[in-house]
Short mmCIF file of C-alpha atoms and ligand atoms in Angstrom, two decimals:
data_model
loop_
_atom_site.label_atom_id
_atom_site.label_comp_id
_atom_site.label_asym_id
_atom_site.label_seq_id
_atom_site.Cartn_x
_atom_site.Cartn_y
_atom_site.Cartn_z
CA MET A 1 241.62 6.57 240.66
CA VAL A 2 241.85 9.68 238.53
CA PHE A 3 244.11 9.33 235.51
CA ASN A 4 247.21 11.43 236.00
CA PRO A 5 249.45 11.68 232.91
CA ARG A 6 252.50 12.38 235.09
CA MET A 7 252.24 8.98 236.75
CA THR A 8 252.83 7.29 233.43
CA SER A 9 256.09 9.09 232.75
CA HIS A 10 258.20 6.09 233.63
CA SER A 11 256.34 3.74 231.36
CA THR A 12 256.21 6.05 228.34
CA SER A 13 259.12 7.14 226.17
CA LEU A 14 260.36 10.70 225.94
CA ALA A 15 259.13 10.82 222.34
CA GLU A 16 255.64 9.82 223.46
CA ARG A 17 255.59 12.44 226.20
CA LEU A 18 256.79 15.07 223.76
CA ALA A 19 254.03 14.09 221.34
CA ALA A 20 251.48 14.29 224.15
CA VAL A 21 252.63 17.83 224.97
CA HIS A 22 252.28 18.78 221.30
CA ASP A 23 248.75 17.34 221.36
CA ARG A 24 247.87 19.43 224.41
CA ILE A 25 249.23 22.56 222.71
CA ALA A 26 247.25 21.79 219.54
CA THR A 27 244.05 21.19 221.50
CA ALA A 28 244.46 24.40 223.51
CA CYS A 29 245.11 26.33 220.28
CA THR A 30 241.98 24.88 218.69
CA ASP A 31 239.94 25.76 221.79
CA ALA A 32 241.31 29.31 221.64
CA GLY A 33 240.74 29.68 217.91
CA ARG A 34 244.48 29.96 217.35
CA SER A 35 246.80 28.17 214.98
CA ALA A 36 249.18 25.67 216.63
CA ASP A 37 252.14 27.17 214.80
CA GLU A 38 251.71 30.40 216.80
CA VAL A 39 253.04 28.60 219.87
CA THR A 40 256.68 27.52 220.23
CA LEU A 41 257.46 24.76 222.68
CA VAL A 42 260.59 25.36 224.74
CA ALA A 43 261.67 22.00 226.17
CA VAL A 44 263.13 22.83 229.57
CA SER A 45 266.14 20.52 229.92
CA LYS A 46 267.55 21.94 233.17
CA LYS A 47 268.91 19.21 235.45
CA HIS A 48 268.64 16.73 232.57
CA SER A 49 271.54 15.25 230.64
CA PRO A 50 272.85 15.96 227.14
CA GLU A 51 271.61 12.44 226.31
CA ALA A 52 268.05 13.44 227.23
CA VAL A 53 268.42 16.53 225.03
CA ALA A 54 269.63 14.31 222.18
CA GLU A 55 266.65 12.01 222.66
CA ALA A 56 264.24 14.94 222.44
CA ALA A 57 266.12 16.30 219.43
CA ALA A 58 265.83 12.92 217.70
CA ALA A 59 262.06 13.21 218.23
CA GLY A 60 262.10 16.56 216.44
CA GLN A 61 262.48 19.07 219.28
CA THR A 62 264.76 22.01 218.38
CA VAL A 63 264.24 24.65 221.09
CA PHE A 64 265.49 23.99 224.63
CA GLY A 65 265.44 26.00 227.84
CA GLU A 66 268.08 26.15 230.56
CA ASN A 67 267.85 28.19 233.74
CA ARG A 68 271.49 28.42 234.82
CA VAL A 69 274.50 29.60 232.85
CA GLN A 70 276.86 27.38 234.83
CA GLU A 71 274.97 24.17 234.02
CA ALA A 72 274.30 25.25 230.42
CA SER A 73 277.94 26.05 229.72
CA GLN A 74 278.80 22.44 230.50
CA LYS A 75 275.83 20.87 228.74
CA ILE A 76 275.37 22.88 225.55
CA PRO A 77 278.84 22.13 224.07
CA LEU A 78 277.90 18.43 224.33
CA CYS A 79 274.71 18.94 222.32
CA ASP A 80 274.06 19.17 218.59
CA GLU A 81 275.12 22.66 217.55
CA ARG A 82 271.99 23.14 215.45
CA LEU A 83 269.80 23.19 218.57
CA ASP A 84 268.50 26.52 219.83
CA PHE A 85 268.95 27.14 223.55
CA HIS A 86 267.05 29.80 225.49
CA LEU A 87 268.00 31.10 228.94
CA ILE A 88 264.86 31.14 231.09
CA GLY A 89 266.26 31.68 234.61
CA HIS A 90 267.51 34.63 236.64
CA LEU A 91 270.94 35.88 235.62
CA GLN A 92 273.43 38.08 237.43
CA SER A 93 274.74 40.82 235.15
CA ASN A 94 278.34 39.76 235.74
CA LYS A 95 277.55 36.49 233.94
CA ALA A 96 276.08 38.20 230.87
CA LYS A 97 279.34 37.73 228.99
CA PHE A 98 278.75 33.97 228.79
CA VAL A 99 275.30 34.29 227.26
CA PRO A 100 275.83 35.10 223.54
CA ARG A 101 277.85 32.00 222.71
CA LEU A 102 275.32 29.72 224.43
CA PHE A 103 271.88 31.23 223.85
CA SER A 104 269.85 32.94 221.12
CA THR A 105 267.18 34.23 223.48
CA VAL A 106 266.88 35.32 227.12
CA HIS A 107 263.38 35.11 228.67
CA SER A 108 264.38 36.47 232.06
CA VAL A 109 265.64 40.05 231.76
CA ASP A 110 264.61 41.64 235.04
CA SER A 111 266.69 44.82 235.38
CA GLY A 112 268.11 47.67 233.35
CA LYS A 113 271.56 46.69 234.53
CA LEU A 114 271.20 43.17 233.12
CA MET A 115 269.73 44.52 229.89
CA ARG A 116 272.73 46.77 229.32
CA ALA A 117 275.17 43.99 230.26
CA LEU A 118 273.55 41.66 227.71
CA ASP A 119 273.65 44.41 225.07
CA ALA A 120 277.35 44.93 225.72
CA ALA A 121 278.05 41.18 225.69
CA ALA A 122 276.21 40.69 222.40
CA GLY A 123 278.07 43.64 220.88
CA GLN A 124 281.39 42.24 222.05
CA ALA A 125 280.53 38.87 220.51
CA GLY A 126 279.47 40.52 217.26
CA THR A 127 275.99 39.09 217.50
CA SER A 128 272.54 40.04 218.72
CA LEU A 129 270.24 38.54 221.33
CA ARG A 130 266.49 38.32 221.47
CA VAL A 131 265.26 39.18 224.95
CA PHE A 132 261.97 39.15 226.83
CA LEU A 133 261.37 41.21 229.96
CA GLN A 134 260.27 39.14 232.95
CA VAL A 135 257.39 40.65 234.88
CA ASN A 136 256.40 39.73 238.43
CA VAL A 137 252.68 40.06 237.70
CA ALA A 138 251.44 39.21 241.18
CA GLY A 139 254.09 41.25 243.02
CA GLU A 140 255.33 38.19 244.93
CA ALA A 141 258.18 39.16 247.25
CA GLN A 142 260.23 36.01 246.67
CA LYS A 143 260.08 36.11 242.87
CA PHE A 144 262.33 37.72 240.31
CA GLY A 145 260.85 40.02 237.73
CA LEU A 146 260.08 43.65 237.07
CA LYS A 147 257.18 45.49 238.57
CA PRO A 148 254.71 46.42 235.85
CA ASN A 149 255.34 50.11 236.50
CA GLU A 150 259.06 49.67 235.82
CA LEU A 151 258.44 48.61 232.21
CA PRO A 152 258.05 52.01 230.52
CA SER A 153 261.43 53.32 231.69
CA LEU A 154 263.13 50.02 230.86
CA LEU A 155 261.68 50.05 227.36
CA ARG A 156 262.90 53.62 226.91
CA ARG A 157 266.40 52.46 227.81
CA ALA A 158 266.03 49.47 225.48
CA GLU A 159 265.97 51.86 222.53
CA ASP A 160 269.71 52.37 223.01
CA CYS A 161 270.48 48.65 223.19
CA TYR A 162 271.35 48.14 219.54
CA ASN A 163 272.42 44.51 219.98
CA LEU A 164 269.19 43.43 221.63
CA ASN A 165 265.87 42.67 220.06
CA VAL A 166 263.41 43.32 222.89
CA ASP A 167 260.62 41.19 221.58
CA GLY A 168 258.21 40.32 224.39
CA LEU A 169 257.33 39.69 228.01
CA MET A 170 257.64 36.65 230.25
CA THR A 171 256.02 35.72 233.54
CA MET A 172 255.92 32.97 236.16
CA PRO A 173 252.61 33.41 237.96
CA PRO A 174 251.85 32.24 241.49
CA ILE A 175 251.52 28.48 241.79
CA VAL A 176 247.87 27.50 242.02
CA ARG A 177 246.22 24.11 242.25
CA ASP A 178 243.69 24.72 239.48
CA PRO A 179 245.49 26.04 236.36
CA GLU A 180 242.33 27.95 235.41
CA ASP A 181 243.10 30.18 238.41
CA ALA A 182 246.37 31.17 236.72
CA ARG A 183 244.52 32.61 233.74
CA ARG A 184 244.02 35.97 235.39
CA TRP A 185 247.80 36.37 235.69
CA PHE A 186 248.34 35.36 232.09
CA SER A 187 245.70 37.84 230.95
CA THR A 188 247.36 40.47 233.16
CA LEU A 189 250.60 39.97 231.22
CA ARG A 190 248.81 40.19 227.86
CA GLU A 191 246.98 43.37 228.85
CA LEU A 192 250.22 44.87 230.12
CA ARG A 193 251.83 44.03 226.78
CA ASP A 194 248.98 45.70 224.89
CA ARG A 195 249.34 48.82 227.01
CA MET A 196 253.14 48.95 226.63
CA ARG A 197 252.78 48.44 222.89
CA ASP A 198 250.52 51.49 222.68
CA GLU A 199 252.69 53.59 225.00
CA THR A 200 256.14 52.75 223.67
CA GLY A 201 255.78 51.51 220.10
CA PHE A 202 257.67 48.28 220.92
CA PRO A 203 255.57 45.50 219.31
CA LEU A 204 256.43 43.01 222.10
CA ASP A 205 254.96 40.24 219.98
CA GLN A 206 256.06 37.35 222.19
CA LEU A 207 254.44 36.24 225.43
CA SER A 208 256.47 33.56 227.25
CA MET A 209 254.10 31.99 229.76
CA GLY A 210 252.82 28.56 230.73
CA MET A 211 254.63 25.50 232.07
CA SER A 212 253.78 21.79 232.44
CA HIS A 213 250.70 22.22 234.60
CA ASP A 214 249.25 25.40 233.13
CA MET A 215 250.24 25.61 229.45
CA GLU A 216 246.63 25.34 228.26
CA ALA A 217 245.55 28.31 230.38
CA ALA A 218 248.51 30.35 229.08
CA ILE A 219 247.77 29.48 225.45
CA LYS A 220 244.16 30.56 225.88
CA GLU A 221 245.48 33.94 227.06
CA GLY A 222 247.87 34.39 224.15
CA ALA A 223 251.16 32.61 224.98
CA THR A 224 253.54 32.35 222.01
CA PHE A 225 256.21 30.43 223.99
CA VAL A 226 255.42 27.75 226.56
CA ARG A 227 258.27 26.45 228.75
CA VAL A 228 257.71 22.78 229.56
CA GLY A 229 260.11 20.58 231.51
CA THR A 230 258.54 17.94 233.74
CA ASP A 231 255.91 16.69 231.30
CA ILE A 232 258.59 16.04 228.66
CA PHE A 233 261.65 14.91 230.62
CA GLY A 234 260.00 13.59 233.78
CA LYS A 235 260.68 14.71 237.32
CA ARG A 236 263.93 16.53 237.91
CA VAL A 237 266.27 14.88 240.37
CA VAL A 238 267.15 17.50 242.96
CA PRO A 239 270.86 17.11 243.55
CA GLN A 240 272.54 17.53 246.90
CA GLU A 241 273.14 21.24 247.52
CA HIS A 242 276.70 22.09 246.62
CA PRO A 243 278.34 24.54 249.05
CA ASN A 244 279.54 26.76 246.18
CA ASP A 245 276.36 26.50 244.17
C1 PLP B 301 261.81 24.85 235.38
C2 PLP B 301 261.14 25.97 234.65
C3 PLP B 301 260.07 25.72 233.77
C4 PLP B 301 259.50 24.33 233.53
O1 PLP B 301 258.71 23.91 234.58
P1 PLP B 301 257.93 22.50 234.54
O2 PLP B 301 256.93 22.63 235.61
O3 PLP B 301 258.95 21.44 234.79
O4 PLP B 301 257.31 22.39 233.19
C5 PLP B 301 259.53 26.80 233.11
N1 PLP B 301 260.00 28.05 233.28
C6 PLP B 301 261.01 28.34 234.12
C7 PLP B 301 261.48 29.74 234.26
C8 PLP B 301 261.61 27.30 234.83
O5 PLP B 301 262.63 27.59 235.67
#
């Protein structure tokens, strides 16, 4: 039988799985001729408890990712206030007002409307937010994210968002069996960033790409943030659909 690290997740501790993820990041960085401190690990704690967050924090993890404001607004107040939470999932602009007191960073800005709502919310809260623009690199109909050709006008509008630091791009590429096949989408995002940097003057230093199964491929293509859930916390339990969810 082929060794599958995910099958051991019940017999290993969270700290061990976290260390294994750090090892994979370090190895991928070495392979790519990059320094491991160029890549920040976002531990995706969605659908996991505040206790699991505390366990990861005790093992040294400081940056966490949540994909829903509703869940995060219940969980984050129960967590150590020194932890840094990032919003990584789609957000409706009418929920932007909840973001500044919960999150430092939003990876999933996918419309001008949301960008302006976040700017207003940050201003209201007397703070600023770091945001990444989410790009639908493969043009998948069912996925959130901007079309590449929408970026220039959005970045022009970002110049007036004084409470936002528009600092990079994010993508969720099509799911493929062999992570190496995802590399072309990660390189597409990097090349898009390079082009936007030249055209708009926004440095867009951060590339948020790569998850449990494809973080190595993303790092080889320049990821500065990888968002990893399953390989740290184990499989997410899918709860019964709530009618109002
Ligand atoms: C859930 C999620 C992840 C983590 O996925 P895993 O496969 O569990 O590592 C990363 N990014 C986003 C946007 C997610 O919603």
